[in-house]
């Protein structure tokens, strides 16, 4: 499988990358880790004439804390994210999700920016970012803007990022200490996309749930953040009736399609299981002091 | 398309070449440099037979352009050997524990396990299985591969203790 030919660019900073994007328009594609794009190029389902490799841009690397927010450079690899002490302490949900992406080799190269920017419904981080209420910094000719993850995904492979914009940073509000979290993913084999996956972040005070956010992966053309499912848990003791109501609300929000991972009924069944298990896991972790 | 001038280190030796931007690293290694240890298995980023080490990371070389590796240090199975120039502990233990049958996946397995032991010299069985999850073997059922890697970790530790 040989990709079509292209001109290769390796700009040293964001401004140079942005100029190349403007100059070449829709004939150009940004190359982060390439582990979604290069397989598509080998299948000739993507045939960019210009490839803009972002690996030399130091400003797109690194993870730092800015007050109550974690700021992650778009070119941070999943491997770097998994090994980062700040992430493990401040937003362990990110680490838990990253460990379930693909396999070790892919995680060494695959980036968090590529994962959220691609718009593939199979990617895990978009749902996780919606659960965390993260936002994405986009840099284009007009400067930078921030778009909430919950407003970023429009359709499969279609996002709020304009053609001449680069997704440069991911901004994650750090959950309150003691928050419970879980990312539960059912897949056919290592390296596969989810049949269904659930991201849950919740807080519990004196035995009652005080806040809950729920998002689902690969169960519609976009990740599904379901406010109603989270609301079904708030104010309850996370008893069976509340969990059942959250699952029902989630099932009303997703729109899975039959494919080689199974028929719609099966996917709904697995989605319900993943959400139940994720709520239980998150509830068990809530209040333990580490968010 | 204009060819690109690339300079990299492969198994400790400097390499320079003119390559098409679309040339995948696995094809550069096998066809231009004659390093046929890394294998082309699935060609779809799943099987890990093409695994090489790029700057301290295990990478599937069927999913990287040579241009991306410009300036990098690459190690292939041909560059992995013991301190005395003989077999590396991993290679010894794959032989000892019958960690291969047809051998097609073995270069990728050992190259990946090499990086795994560099990062985690004393892995548990679960950590070995997790760390090797990007390499498929269709013969062994993995049991002996896991045993061989654990035995290589023990052998490396014994070597280091003997050296101290």
Coordinates of C-alpha atoms in Angstrom, one line a residue:
Chain A
X1 CA 0.0 0.0 0.0
X2 CA 1.8 3.1 -1.3
X3 CA 0.3 6.6 -0.6
X4 CA 0.0 9.2 -3.3
X5 CA 2.9 11.7 -3.5
X6 CA 3.0 15.0 -1.7
X7 CA 5.3 17.8 -0.8
X8 CA 6.6 17.5 2.7
X9 CA 6.9 20.6 5.0
X10 CA 8.3 20.8 8.5
X11 CA 7.7 24.3 9.9
X12 CA 9.5 25.4 13.0
X13 CA 6.7 27.4 14.6
X14 CA 2.9 27.8 14.5
X15 CA 3.0 31.0 12.4
X16 CA 4.9 29.2 9.6
X17 CA 2.5 26.2 9.8
X18 CA -0.5 28.6 9.6
X19 CA 1.1 30.3 6.5
X20 CA 1.5 27.0 4.8
X21 CA -2.1 26.1 5.5
X22 CA -3.3 29.4 4.1
X23 CA -1.1 29.1 1.1
X24 CA -2.2 25.5 0.1
X25 CA -5.8 25.6 1.3
X26 CA -7.7 22.3 1.1
X27 CA -4.7 20.6 -0.7
X28 CA -2.8 20.6 2.6
X29 CA -3.2 18.4 5.7
X30 CA -1.6 18.8 9.1
X31 CA 0.4 15.8 10.2
X32 CA 0.6 15.2 13.9
X33 CA 1.4 11.5 14.9
X34 CA -0.1 10.4 11.6
X35 CA -1.6 7.2 12.9
X36 CA -5.0 8.1 11.6
X37 CA -3.9 10.0 8.5
X38 CA -1.2 7.8 7.2
X39 CA -3.3 4.6 7.1
X40 CA -6.0 6.7 5.2
X41 CA -3.3 7.9 2.8
X42 CA -2.1 4.3 2.2
X43 CA -5.7 3.4 1.3
X44 CA -5.8 6.5 -1.0
X45 CA -8.8 7.7 1.0
X46 CA -6.8 10.8 1.8
X47 CA -4.6 12.3 -0.9
X48 CA -3.2 15.6 0.3
X49 CA -0.7 17.4 -2.0
X50 CA 1.0 19.0 0.9
X51 CA 1.7 17.5 4.3
X52 CA 2.6 19.9 7.1
X53 CA 4.5 18.0 9.8
X54 CA 4.1 19.7 13.2
X55 CA 6.8 17.7 15.1
X56 CA 9.4 20.5 15.2
X57 CA 7.1 23.0 16.8
X58 CA 8.2 23.2 20.4
X59 CA 5.3 25.4 21.4
X60 CA 2.8 22.5 20.7
X61 CA 4.5 20.3 23.3
X62 CA 4.2 20.0 27.1
X63 CA 1.7 19.9 29.9
X64 CA 1.4 22.6 32.5
X65 CA -1.0 23.8 35.2
X66 CA -2.5 27.3 34.9
X67 CA -4.5 27.8 38.1
X68 CA -7.5 25.5 38.0
X69 CA -6.8 24.4 34.5
X70 CA -4.5 21.9 32.9
X71 CA -3.1 23.0 29.6
X72 CA -1.9 20.3 27.2
X73 CA 0.0 21.0 24.0
X74 CA -1.7 19.4 21.0
X75 CA 1.5 17.5 20.0
X76 CA 1.7 15.7 23.4
X77 CA 1.7 12.0 22.7
X78 CA -0.6 9.6 24.5
X79 CA 2.6 8.0 25.9
X80 CA 3.7 11.3 27.3
X81 CA 0.3 11.9 28.8
X82 CA 0.2 8.5 30.5
X83 CA 3.7 9.1 32.0
X84 CA 3.0 12.6 33.2
X85 CA 2.7 13.0 37.0
X86 CA 0.7 16.2 36.8
X87 CA -2.0 14.5 34.7
X88 CA -2.1 11.5 37.0
X89 CA -2.6 13.6 40.0
X90 CA -4.9 16.4 38.6
X91 CA -7.0 14.6 35.9
X92 CA -6.6 10.8 36.2
X93 CA -9.5 10.3 33.9
X94 CA -7.2 11.4 31.0
X95 CA -4.6 8.8 31.9
X96 CA -7.2 6.1 32.3
X97 CA -8.6 6.8 28.8
X98 CA -5.2 7.2 27.1
X99 CA -4.2 3.7 28.4
X100 CA -7.1 2.3 26.5
X101 CA -6.2 3.8 23.1
X102 CA -4.8 1.5 20.5
X103 CA -1.5 -0.2 21.6
X104 CA 1.9 0.9 23.0
X105 CA 3.5 1.6 19.6
X106 CA 0.5 3.8 18.5
X107 CA 0.5 5.6 21.8
X108 CA 4.2 6.5 21.5
X109 CA 3.4 8.4 18.3
X110 CA -0.3 9.3 18.4
X111 CA -1.1 12.7 19.8
X112 CA -3.9 14.1 21.9
X113 CA -4.3 16.9 19.5
X114 CA -4.7 14.6 16.5
X115 CA -7.1 12.4 18.5
X116 CA -9.5 15.3 19.3
X117 CA -9.1 17.2 16.1
X118 CA -9.7 14.4 13.7
X119 CA -13.4 14.1 14.3
X120 CA -13.4 10.3 14.0
X121 CA -16.4 9.0 16.1
X122 CA -14.1 6.1 17.1
X123 CA -11.6 8.3 18.8
X124 CA -11.7 8.1 22.6
X125 CA -10.5 11.5 23.7
X126 CA -13.4 13.6 22.2
X127 CA -16.0 12.0 24.6
X128 CA -13.6 12.2 27.5
X129 CA -13.0 16.0 26.8
X130 CA -16.7 16.5 26.6
X131 CA -17.1 14.8 30.0
X132 CA -14.4 17.0 31.5
X133 CA -15.9 20.2 29.8
X134 CA -12.5 20.9 28.2
X135 CA -12.0 23.4 25.4
X136 CA -9.7 23.5 22.4
X137 CA -7.6 26.5 21.4
X138 CA -7.6 27.1 17.7
X139 CA -5.0 29.3 16.0
X140 CA -5.6 30.8 12.6
X141 CA -4.9 33.9 10.6
X142 CA -7.2 35.9 12.8
X143 CA -5.5 34.9 16.0
X144 CA -6.7 32.3 18.5
X145 CA -10.1 31.3 19.8
X146 CA -11.4 28.7 22.2
X147 CA -14.2 26.3 21.4
X148 CA -15.8 24.0 24.0
X149 CA -15.4 20.3 23.3
X150 CA -19.2 20.0 23.8
X151 CA -19.7 22.4 20.8
X152 CA -16.8 21.2 18.6
X153 CA -18.1 18.1 16.9
X154 CA -20.6 18.6 14.1
X155 CA -20.7 15.4 12.2
X156 CA -18.3 12.5 11.5
X157 CA -14.9 14.1 10.6
X158 CA -16.5 17.5 10.6
X159 CA -15.7 19.9 13.4
X160 CA -15.8 23.6 14.3
X161 CA -12.1 23.9 13.2
X162 CA -11.8 26.0 10.1
X163 CA -9.6 24.8 7.3
X164 CA -6.9 27.4 8.0
X165 CA -6.9 26.8 11.8
X166 CA -4.5 24.6 13.8
X167 CA -5.7 23.0 17.1
X168 CA -2.9 24.2 19.3
X169 CA -3.8 23.5 22.9
X170 CA -6.3 21.6 25.0
X171 CA -7.5 23.3 28.2
X172 CA -9.0 21.0 30.8
X173 CA -10.7 22.3 34.0
X174 CA -9.2 20.4 36.9
X175 CA -12.0 18.5 38.7
X176 CA -12.6 19.2 42.4
X177 CA -10.4 17.0 44.7
X178 CA -12.3 13.9 45.6
X179 CA -14.2 13.7 42.3
X180 CA -14.9 10.1 41.1
X181 CA -14.1 9.2 37.5
X182 CA -14.0 6.3 35.1
X183 CA -13.6 5.5 31.4
X184 CA -15.0 2.1 30.6
X185 CA -14.5 0.8 27.0
X186 CA -15.6 -2.4 25.4
X187 CA -13.7 -3.4 22.4
X188 CA -13.3 -6.6 20.3
X189 CA -9.5 -6.7 20.6
X190 CA -6.5 -4.6 21.6
X191 CA -6.2 -1.7 19.2
X192 CA -9.8 -1.7 18.2
X193 CA -12.2 1.3 18.5
X194 CA -14.9 1.0 21.1
X195 CA -18.0 -1.0 20.5
X196 CA -19.2 1.3 23.2
X197 CA -17.4 3.4 25.9
X198 CA -18.6 5.6 28.7
X199 CA -16.8 8.5 30.4
X200 CA -18.1 9.5 33.8
X201 CA -17.0 12.3 36.2
X202 CA -19.0 12.8 39.4
X203 CA -18.8 14.3 42.9
X204 CA -20.4 12.9 46.0
X205 CA -21.0 14.8 49.3
X206 CA -22.5 13.1 52.4
X207 CA -23.6 10.2 50.3
X208 CA -25.4 12.2 47.7
X209 CA -24.2 13.0 44.2
X210 CA -23.7 16.7 43.8
X211 CA -22.6 16.8 40.1
X212 CA -22.3 14.4 37.3
X213 CA -21.1 14.5 33.7
X214 CA -21.5 11.7 31.2
X215 CA -20.3 11.3 27.6
X216 CA -20.3 8.3 25.3
X217 CA -17.8 7.2 22.5
X218 CA -18.6 5.6 19.1
X219 CA -22.3 5.5 19.5
X220 CA -23.2 8.2 17.0
X221 CA -21.5 10.3 14.3
X222 CA -20.1 12.4 17.1
X223 CA -19.3 11.8 20.7
X224 CA -22.4 12.1 22.8
X225 CA -22.4 14.4 25.9
X226 CA -25.7 13.8 27.6
X227 CA -26.8 16.4 30.1
X228 CA -30.0 14.5 30.9
X229 CA -28.0 11.4 32.0
X230 CA -25.8 13.4 34.3
X231 CA -28.9 15.2 35.7
X232 CA -30.6 11.9 36.5
X233 CA -27.8 11.2 39.0
X234 CA -27.5 14.6 40.8
X235 CA -29.2 14.7 44.2
X236 CA -29.5 10.9 44.4
X237 CA -27.5 8.3 46.4
X238 CA -26.6 6.7 43.1
X239 CA -29.1 4.0 43.8
X240 CA -30.4 1.5 41.2
X241 CA -33.4 3.8 40.3
X242 CA -31.0 6.7 39.6
X243 CA -28.6 4.6 37.6
X244 CA -31.4 3.1 35.6
X245 CA -32.7 6.6 34.8
X246 CA -29.3 7.8 33.7
X247 CA -28.9 4.8 31.4
X248 CA -32.4 5.4 29.9
X249 CA -31.5 9.0 29.3
X250 CA -28.2 8.0 27.7
X251 CA -29.9 5.4 25.5
X252 CA -32.3 8.1 24.3
X253 CA -29.4 10.4 23.3
X254 CA -27.2 7.9 21.4
X255 CA -27.7 6.9 17.8
X256 CA -25.5 3.8 17.0
X257 CA -25.3 2.3 13.6
X258 CA -25.1 -1.4 12.7
X259 CA -21.6 -2.3 11.5
X260 CA -19.0 -5.0 12.0
X261 CA -19.0 -4.3 15.8
X262 CA -22.6 -5.5 16.0
X263 CA -26.2 -4.6 15.4
X264 CA -27.9 -1.5 17.0
X265 CA -29.5 -3.5 19.8
X266 CA -26.2 -5.1 20.9
X267 CA -24.5 -1.7 20.9
X268 CA -27.2 -0.2 23.1
X269 CA -26.9 -3.2 25.4
X270 CA -23.1 -2.7 25.7
X271 CA -23.5 1.1 26.1
X272 CA -25.8 0.5 29.0
X273 CA -23.4 -1.9 30.6
X274 CA -20.4 0.4 30.2
X275 CA -22.3 3.3 31.7
X276 CA -23.5 1.3 34.7
X277 CA -20.0 0.0 35.3
X278 CA -18.4 3.5 34.9
X279 CA -20.9 5.0 37.3
X280 CA -20.1 2.3 39.9
X281 CA -16.4 2.7 39.4
X282 CA -16.6 6.5 39.7
X283 CA -18.8 6.3 42.8
X284 CA -16.3 3.9 44.4
X285 CA -13.5 6.4 43.7
X286 CA -15.3 9.5 44.8
X287 CA -14.2 11.1 48.0
X288 CA -10.9 9.4 48.2
X289 CA -9.0 12.7 48.1
X290 CA -7.4 12.4 44.6
X291 CA -9.4 13.9 41.8
Chain B
X1 CA 7.7 15.7 -6.5
X2 CA 11.1 16.9 -5.3
X3 CA 13.0 14.3 -3.4
X4 CA 14.1 15.1 0.1
X5 CA 17.6 14.8 1.5
X6 CA 17.4 12.9 4.8
X7 CA 20.2 12.2 7.3
X8 CA 19.7 9.8 10.1
X9 CA 21.5 7.3 12.3
X10 CA 20.5 3.6 11.7
X11 CA 22.0 1.1 14.2
X12 CA 24.7 3.6 15.1
X13 CA 25.8 4.3 11.6
X14 CA 25.1 7.6 9.8
X15 CA 22.9 7.3 6.7
X16 CA 22.1 9.9 4.0
X17 CA 19.7 9.5 1.2
X18 CA 17.4 11.2 -1.3
X19 CA 13.9 9.9 -0.8
X20 CA 10.4 10.6 -2.1
X21 CA 8.3 12.2 0.6
X22 CA 5.9 9.3 0.4
X23 CA 8.5 6.6 1.1
X24 CA 7.4 4.7 4.2
X25 CA 10.2 4.0 6.7
X26 CA 9.7 0.2 6.4
X27 CA 10.4 0.4 2.7
X28 CA 13.4 2.6 3.2
X29 CA 14.9 0.2 5.7
X30 CA 14.2 -2.9 3.7
X31 CA 14.7 -1.8 0.2
X32 CA 17.3 1.0 0.3
X33 CA 19.3 -0.1 3.3
X34 CA 18.8 -3.9 3.0
X35 CA 17.7 -4.2 6.6
X36 CA 15.1 -7.0 6.1
X37 CA 14.7 -7.8 9.8
X38 CA 11.7 -5.5 10.3
X39 CA 8.9 -7.3 8.4
X40 CA 5.9 -6.1 6.5
X41 CA 3.0 -8.0 8.0
X42 CA -0.5 -6.4 8.0
X43 CA 0.5 -3.0 6.5
X44 CA -2.3 -1.5 8.5
X45 CA -0.6 -0.5 11.8
X46 CA -2.0 -3.5 13.7
X47 CA 0.5 -6.4 13.8
X48 CA 3.8 -4.8 15.0
X49 CA 6.0 -7.0 12.7
X50 CA 7.6 -3.8 11.3
X51 CA 8.4 -2.4 14.8
X52 CA 11.6 -0.4 15.0
X53 CA 13.0 1.9 17.7
X54 CA 13.0 5.7 16.8
X55 CA 14.6 7.9 19.3
X56 CA 13.6 5.8 22.3
X57 CA 10.1 4.9 21.1
X58 CA 8.8 1.7 19.7
X59 CA 7.2 2.6 16.4
X60 CA 5.4 0.7 13.6
X61 CA 7.6 1.7 10.6
X62 CA 4.8 1.0 8.1
X63 CA 3.0 4.0 9.5
X64 CA 5.8 6.6 9.4
X65 CA 7.3 8.4 6.4
X66 CA 11.1 8.4 6.1
X67 CA 10.9 12.1 6.0
X68 CA 9.4 12.2 9.5
X69 CA 12.4 10.2 10.8
X70 CA 14.9 12.7 9.3
X71 CA 17.4 13.5 12.0
X72 CA 16.4 10.6 14.2
X73 CA 18.3 7.7 15.7
X74 CA 16.8 4.3 14.6
X75 CA 17.5 0.9 15.9
X76 CA 16.3 -2.3 14.1
X77 CA 16.6 -5.9 15.1
X78 CA 19.9 -5.9 13.3
X79 CA 21.2 -3.4 15.8
X80 CA 20.3 -5.4 18.9
X81 CA 23.0 -7.6 20.3
X82 CA 24.7 -8.6 23.6
X83 CA 27.5 -6.7 25.2
X84 CA 30.0 -9.2 23.7
X85 CA 28.5 -8.9 20.2
X86 CA 26.7 -12.2 20.5
X87 CA 23.0 -12.7 21.1
X88 CA 21.2 -10.2 23.4
X89 CA 19.5 -11.7 26.5
X90 CA 16.1 -11.3 24.8
X91 CA 17.3 -13.2 21.7
X92 CA 18.9 -16.0 24.0
X93 CA 15.7 -16.3 26.0
X94 CA 13.4 -16.4 23.0
X95 CA 15.5 -19.3 21.8
X96 CA 15.7 -20.9 25.3
X97 CA 11.9 -20.6 26.0
X98 CA 10.7 -21.3 22.5
X99 CA 9.2 -17.9 22.2
X100 CA 8.7 -18.3 18.4
X101 CA 7.5 -20.9 15.9
X102 CA 7.4 -19.5 12.4
X103 CA 9.5 -16.5 13.5
X104 CA 7.8 -13.9 11.3
X105 CA 6.7 -11.7 14.3
X106 CA 10.0 -12.2 16.2
X107 CA 12.0 -9.2 15.0
X108 CA 9.2 -6.9 16.0
X109 CA 8.6 -8.7 19.2
X110 CA 12.2 -8.5 20.3
X111 CA 12.6 -4.9 19.2
X112 CA 9.5 -3.9 21.2
X113 CA 10.5 -6.0 24.2
X114 CA 14.0 -4.3 24.1
X115 CA 12.4 -0.9 24.6
X116 CA 10.0 -2.3 27.2
X117 CA 12.9 -3.6 29.4
X118 CA 14.8 -0.3 28.9
X119 CA 11.8 1.5 30.4
X120 CA 10.8 -1.1 32.9
X121 CA 13.6 -3.5 33.8
X122 CA 11.5 -5.6 36.2
X123 CA 8.0 -5.9 34.6
X124 CA 5.2 -8.1 36.0
X125 CA 3.5 -10.6 33.7
X126 CA 0.6 -8.1 33.4
X127 CA 3.0 -5.3 32.4
X128 CA 4.7 -7.5 29.8
X129 CA 1.3 -8.5 28.3
X130 CA 0.2 -4.8 28.3
X131 CA 3.6 -3.6 26.9
X132 CA 3.5 -6.2 24.1
X133 CA -0.1 -5.6 23.1
X134 CA 0.9 -4.0 19.8
X135 CA 2.6 -7.1 18.5
X136 CA 0.6 -10.0 17.1
X137 CA 1.8 -13.6 17.0
X138 CA -0.3 -16.2 15.2
X139 CA 1.7 -19.3 16.3
X140 CA 2.7 -19.3 20.0
X141 CA -0.4 -18.2 21.9
X142 CA 2.0 -15.7 23.6
X143 CA 2.7 -17.8 26.7
X144 CA 6.3 -18.5 25.8
X145 CA 6.9 -15.0 24.5
X146 CA 5.9 -13.7 27.9
X147 CA 8.1 -16.3 29.6
X148 CA 11.1 -15.3 27.4
X149 CA 10.8 -11.6 28.2
X150 CA 10.5 -12.2 31.9
X151 CA 13.6 -14.5 31.7
X152 CA 15.5 -11.9 29.8
X153 CA 14.6 -9.3 32.5
X154 CA 16.1 -11.8 35.1
X155 CA 19.2 -12.4 32.9
X156 CA 19.8 -8.7 32.4
X157 CA 19.5 -8.1 36.2
X158 CA 21.9 -10.9 36.9
X159 CA 24.4 -9.5 34.3
X160 CA 24.2 -6.0 35.9
X161 CA 24.7 -7.4 39.5
X162 CA 27.7 -9.4 38.2
X163 CA 29.1 -6.3 36.7
X164 CA 28.7 -4.2 39.9

